[in-house]
PDB file of C-alpha atoms in Angstrom:
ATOM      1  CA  UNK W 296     -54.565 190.639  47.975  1.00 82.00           C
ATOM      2  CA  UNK W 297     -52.859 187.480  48.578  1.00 96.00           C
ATOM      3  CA  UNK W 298     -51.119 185.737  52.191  1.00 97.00           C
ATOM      4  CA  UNK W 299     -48.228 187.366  51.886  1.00 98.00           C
ATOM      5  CA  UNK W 300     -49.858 190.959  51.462  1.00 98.00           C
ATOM      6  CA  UNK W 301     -51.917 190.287  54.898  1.00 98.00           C
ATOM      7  CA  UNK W 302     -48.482 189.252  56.338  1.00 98.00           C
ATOM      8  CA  UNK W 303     -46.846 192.086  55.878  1.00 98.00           C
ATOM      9  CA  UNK W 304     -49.753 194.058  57.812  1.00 98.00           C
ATOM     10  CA  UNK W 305     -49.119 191.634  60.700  1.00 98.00           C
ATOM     11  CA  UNK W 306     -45.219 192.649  60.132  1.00 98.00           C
ATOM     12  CA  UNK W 307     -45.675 195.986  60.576  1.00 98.00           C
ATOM     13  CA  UNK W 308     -47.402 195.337  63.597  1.00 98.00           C
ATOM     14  CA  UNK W 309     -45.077 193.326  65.147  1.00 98.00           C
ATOM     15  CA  UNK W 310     -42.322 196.754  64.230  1.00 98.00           C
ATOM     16  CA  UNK W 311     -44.653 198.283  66.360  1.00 98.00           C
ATOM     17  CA  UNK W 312     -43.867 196.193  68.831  1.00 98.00           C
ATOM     18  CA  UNK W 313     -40.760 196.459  68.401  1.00 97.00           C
ATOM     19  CA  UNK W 314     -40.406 200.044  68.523  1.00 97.00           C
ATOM     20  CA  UNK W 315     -41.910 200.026  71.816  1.00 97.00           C
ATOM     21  CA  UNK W 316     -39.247 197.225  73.087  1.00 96.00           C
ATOM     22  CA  UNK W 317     -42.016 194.446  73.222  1.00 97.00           C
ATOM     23  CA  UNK W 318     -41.407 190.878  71.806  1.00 97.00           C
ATOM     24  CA  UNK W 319     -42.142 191.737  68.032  1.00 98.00           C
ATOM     25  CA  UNK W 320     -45.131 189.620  67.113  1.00 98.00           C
ATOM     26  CA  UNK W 321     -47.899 191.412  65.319  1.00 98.00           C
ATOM     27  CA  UNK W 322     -51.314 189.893  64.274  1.00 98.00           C
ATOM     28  CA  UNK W 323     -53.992 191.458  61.775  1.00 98.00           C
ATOM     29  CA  UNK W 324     -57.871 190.214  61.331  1.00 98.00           C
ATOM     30  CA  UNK W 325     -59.222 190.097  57.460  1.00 98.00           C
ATOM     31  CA  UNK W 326     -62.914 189.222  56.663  1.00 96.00           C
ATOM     32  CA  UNK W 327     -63.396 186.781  53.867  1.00 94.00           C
ATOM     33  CA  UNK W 328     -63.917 190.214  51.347  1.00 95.00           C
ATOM     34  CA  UNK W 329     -60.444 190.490  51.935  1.00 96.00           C
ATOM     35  CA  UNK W 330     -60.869 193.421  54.216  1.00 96.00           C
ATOM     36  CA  UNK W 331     -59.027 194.621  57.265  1.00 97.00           C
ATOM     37  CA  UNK W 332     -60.912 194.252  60.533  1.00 97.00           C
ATOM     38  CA  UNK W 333     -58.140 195.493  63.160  1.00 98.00           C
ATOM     39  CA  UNK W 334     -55.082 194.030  64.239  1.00 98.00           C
ATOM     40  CA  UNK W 335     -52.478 194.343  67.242  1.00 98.00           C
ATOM     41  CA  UNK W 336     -49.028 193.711  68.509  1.00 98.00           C
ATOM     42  CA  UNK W 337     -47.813 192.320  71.713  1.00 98.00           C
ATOM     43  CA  UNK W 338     -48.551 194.888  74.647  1.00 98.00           C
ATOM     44  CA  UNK W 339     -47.265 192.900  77.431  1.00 98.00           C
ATOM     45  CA  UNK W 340     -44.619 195.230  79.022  1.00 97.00           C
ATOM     46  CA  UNK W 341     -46.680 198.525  78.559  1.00 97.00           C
ATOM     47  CA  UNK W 342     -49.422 196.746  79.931  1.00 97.00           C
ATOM     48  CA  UNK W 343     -47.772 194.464  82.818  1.00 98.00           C
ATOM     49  CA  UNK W 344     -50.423 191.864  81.515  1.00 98.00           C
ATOM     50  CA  UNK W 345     -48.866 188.474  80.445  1.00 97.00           C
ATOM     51  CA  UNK W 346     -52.031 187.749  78.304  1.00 98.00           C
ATOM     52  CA  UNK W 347     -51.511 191.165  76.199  1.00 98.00           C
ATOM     53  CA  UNK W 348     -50.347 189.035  72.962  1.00 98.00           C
ATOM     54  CA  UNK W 349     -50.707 190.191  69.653  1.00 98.00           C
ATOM     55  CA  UNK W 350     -53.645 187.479  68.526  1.00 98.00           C
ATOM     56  CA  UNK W 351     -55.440 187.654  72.015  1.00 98.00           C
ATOM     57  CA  UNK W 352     -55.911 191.781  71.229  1.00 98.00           C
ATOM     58  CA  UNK W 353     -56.955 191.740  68.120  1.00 98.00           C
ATOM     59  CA  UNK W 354     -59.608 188.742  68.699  1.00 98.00           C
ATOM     60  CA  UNK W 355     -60.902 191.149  71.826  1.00 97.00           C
ATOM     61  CA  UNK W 356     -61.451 194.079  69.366  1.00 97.00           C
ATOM     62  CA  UNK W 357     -62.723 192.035  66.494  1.00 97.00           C
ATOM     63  CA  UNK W 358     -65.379 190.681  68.925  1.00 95.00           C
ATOM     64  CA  UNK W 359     -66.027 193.970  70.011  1.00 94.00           C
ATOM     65  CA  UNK W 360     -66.599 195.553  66.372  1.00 93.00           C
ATOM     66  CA  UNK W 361     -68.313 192.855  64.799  1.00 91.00           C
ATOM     67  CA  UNK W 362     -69.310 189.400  67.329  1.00 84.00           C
ATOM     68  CA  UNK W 363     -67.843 186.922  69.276  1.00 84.00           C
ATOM     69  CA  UNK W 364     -67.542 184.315  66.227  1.00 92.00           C
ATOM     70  CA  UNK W 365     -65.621 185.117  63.540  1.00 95.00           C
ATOM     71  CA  UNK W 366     -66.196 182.274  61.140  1.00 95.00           C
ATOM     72  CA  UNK W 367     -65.464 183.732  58.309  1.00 95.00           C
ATOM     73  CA  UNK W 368     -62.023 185.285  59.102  1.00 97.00           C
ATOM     74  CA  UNK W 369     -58.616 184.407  58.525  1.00 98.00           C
ATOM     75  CA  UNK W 370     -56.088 185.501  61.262  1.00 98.00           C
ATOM     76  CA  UNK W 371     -52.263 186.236  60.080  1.00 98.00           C
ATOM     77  CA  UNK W 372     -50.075 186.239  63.067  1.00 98.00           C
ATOM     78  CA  UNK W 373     -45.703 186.421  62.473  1.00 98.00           C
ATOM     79  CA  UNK W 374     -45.455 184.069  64.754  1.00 98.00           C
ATOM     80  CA  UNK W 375     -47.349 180.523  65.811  1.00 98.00           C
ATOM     81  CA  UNK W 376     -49.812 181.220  68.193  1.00 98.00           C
ATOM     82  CA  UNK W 377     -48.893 179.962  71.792  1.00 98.00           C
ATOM     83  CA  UNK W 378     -51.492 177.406  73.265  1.00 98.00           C
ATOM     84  CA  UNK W 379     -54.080 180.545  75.468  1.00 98.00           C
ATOM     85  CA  UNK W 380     -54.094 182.516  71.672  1.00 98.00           C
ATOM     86  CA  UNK W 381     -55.012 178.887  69.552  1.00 98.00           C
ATOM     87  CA  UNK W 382     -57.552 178.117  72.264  1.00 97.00           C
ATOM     88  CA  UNK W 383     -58.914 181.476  71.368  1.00 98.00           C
ATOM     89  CA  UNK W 384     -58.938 180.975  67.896  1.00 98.00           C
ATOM     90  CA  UNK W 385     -60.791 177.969  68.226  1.00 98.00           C
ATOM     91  CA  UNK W 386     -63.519 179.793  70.335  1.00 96.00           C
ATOM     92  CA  UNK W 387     -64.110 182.409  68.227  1.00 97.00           C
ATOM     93  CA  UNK W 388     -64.590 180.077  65.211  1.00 97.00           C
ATOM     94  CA  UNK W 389     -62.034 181.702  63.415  1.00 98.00           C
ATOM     95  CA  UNK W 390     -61.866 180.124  59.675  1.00 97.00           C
ATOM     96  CA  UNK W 391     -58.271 180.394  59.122  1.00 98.00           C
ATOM     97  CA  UNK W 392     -55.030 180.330  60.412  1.00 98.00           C
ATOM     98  CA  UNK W 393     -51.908 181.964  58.556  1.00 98.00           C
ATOM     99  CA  UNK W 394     -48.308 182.581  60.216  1.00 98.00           C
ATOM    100  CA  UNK W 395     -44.947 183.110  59.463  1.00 98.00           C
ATOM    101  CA  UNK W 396     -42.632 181.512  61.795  1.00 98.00           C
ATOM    102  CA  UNK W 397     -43.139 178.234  64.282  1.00 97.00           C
ATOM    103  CA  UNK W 398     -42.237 178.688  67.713  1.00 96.00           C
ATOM    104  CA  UNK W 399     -40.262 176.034  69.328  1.00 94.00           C
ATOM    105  CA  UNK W 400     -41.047 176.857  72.974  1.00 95.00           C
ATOM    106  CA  UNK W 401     -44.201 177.962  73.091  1.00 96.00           C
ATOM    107  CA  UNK W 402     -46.013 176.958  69.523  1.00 97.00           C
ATOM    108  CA  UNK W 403     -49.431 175.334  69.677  1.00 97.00           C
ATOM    109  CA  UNK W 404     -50.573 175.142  65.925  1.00 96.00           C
ATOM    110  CA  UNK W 405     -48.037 172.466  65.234  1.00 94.00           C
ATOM    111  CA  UNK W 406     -44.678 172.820  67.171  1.00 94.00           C
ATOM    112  CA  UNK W 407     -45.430 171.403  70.370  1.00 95.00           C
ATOM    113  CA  UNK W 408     -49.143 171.193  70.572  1.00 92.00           C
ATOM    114  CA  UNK W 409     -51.708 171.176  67.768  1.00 96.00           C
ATOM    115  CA  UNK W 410     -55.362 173.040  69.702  1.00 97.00           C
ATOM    116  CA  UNK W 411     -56.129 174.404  65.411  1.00 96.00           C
ATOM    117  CA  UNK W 412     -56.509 171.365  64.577  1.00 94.00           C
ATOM    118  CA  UNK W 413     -57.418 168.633  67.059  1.00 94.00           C
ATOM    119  CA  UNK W 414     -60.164 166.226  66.675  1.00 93.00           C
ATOM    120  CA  UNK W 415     -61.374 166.531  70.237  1.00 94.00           C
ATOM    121  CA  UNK W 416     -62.330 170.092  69.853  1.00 93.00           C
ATOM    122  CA  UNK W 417     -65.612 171.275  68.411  1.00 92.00           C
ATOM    123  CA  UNK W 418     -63.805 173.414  65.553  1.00 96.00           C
ATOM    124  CA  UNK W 419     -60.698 173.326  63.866  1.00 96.00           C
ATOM    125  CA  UNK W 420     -58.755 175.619  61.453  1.00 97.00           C
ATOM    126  CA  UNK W 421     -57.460 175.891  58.352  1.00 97.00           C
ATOM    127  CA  UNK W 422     -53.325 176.505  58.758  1.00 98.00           C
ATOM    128  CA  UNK W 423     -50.466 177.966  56.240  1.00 98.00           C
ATOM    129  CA  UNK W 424     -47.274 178.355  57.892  1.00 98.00           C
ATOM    130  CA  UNK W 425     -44.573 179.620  56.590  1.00 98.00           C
ATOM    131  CA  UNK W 426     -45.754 182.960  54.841  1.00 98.00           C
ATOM    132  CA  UNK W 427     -42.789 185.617  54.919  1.00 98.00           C
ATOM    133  CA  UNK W 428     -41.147 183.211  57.081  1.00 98.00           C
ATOM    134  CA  UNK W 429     -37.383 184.404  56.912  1.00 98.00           C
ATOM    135  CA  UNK W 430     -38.813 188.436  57.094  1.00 98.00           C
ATOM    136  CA  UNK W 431     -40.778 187.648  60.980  1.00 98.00           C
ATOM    137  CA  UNK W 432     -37.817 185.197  62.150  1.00 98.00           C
ATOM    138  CA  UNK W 433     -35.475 188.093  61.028  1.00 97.00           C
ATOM    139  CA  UNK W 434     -37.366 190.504  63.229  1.00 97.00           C
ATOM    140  CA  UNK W 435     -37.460 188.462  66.326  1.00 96.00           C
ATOM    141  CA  UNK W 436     -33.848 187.496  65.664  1.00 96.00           C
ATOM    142  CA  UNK W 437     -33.326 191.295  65.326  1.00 95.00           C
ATOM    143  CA  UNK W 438     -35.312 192.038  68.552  1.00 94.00           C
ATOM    144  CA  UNK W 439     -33.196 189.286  71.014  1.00 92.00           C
ATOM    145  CA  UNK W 440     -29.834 189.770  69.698  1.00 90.00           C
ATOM    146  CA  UNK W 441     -30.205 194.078  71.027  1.00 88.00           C
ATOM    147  CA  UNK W 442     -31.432 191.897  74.580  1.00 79.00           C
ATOM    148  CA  UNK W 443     -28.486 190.338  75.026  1.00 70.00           C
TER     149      UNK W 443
END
């Protein structure tokens, strides 16, 4: 299976989310066998928790099922993680990074901040950006314009 195969699990997700009237980000975990581990969606209004993001949950259940480091996984997210999610990333060792659209406002895996990849850490990611780009921006496009 290839990025853009694991991206569309992580889009489905974020429909999910936005069935259920949460900002539609969705995030899957895949084991370097190419295997699905779990993945999530934002949870934030059902769960009144502002750290309920897509990433966060599916880290928490990935270090449930298997351990807290997950070296040798690869994370798709629709959306560039925000700076808690990236410092997660980093400390569960996670190999890889791959999302579909940047995030001016909150982005922290190269819009505003860079925690993947920064020197002074003690691990750093691999990053594509960009997979099914114009399929997640057109979902959270989708999702504000029925806000406002």
């Amino acid at each position: 299976m290839t990025d853009k195969n694991f991206m569309s699990l992580a889009l489905d997700e974020a429909r999910r989310a936005f069935d259920e009237g949460e900002v539609p980000i969705g995030a899957v975990l895949i084991d370097e066998d190419g295997i699905l581990i779990c993945g999530d969606h934002n949870r934030i209004e059902q769960t009144g928790d502002a750290t309920a993001h897509a990433e966060l949950l599916t880290l928490q259940t990935a270090a449930r099922r298997l351990n807290r480091r997950l070296t040798s996984c690869t994370l798709y997210s629709t959306v560039e993680p925000c700076a808690m999610c990236a410092g997660a990333l980093v400390l569960c060792r996670v190999k890889r990074l791959v999302y579909g659209v940047t995030d001016s406002k909150f982005g922290a895996a190269e819009s505003i901040f860079n925690v993947v990849d920064n020197r002074a850490l003690n691990h750093r990611l691999q990053v594509t950006a960009g997979v099914l780009e114009d399929e997640c921006r057109a979902l959270m496009k989708n999702f504000f314009a029925t806000r406002r």
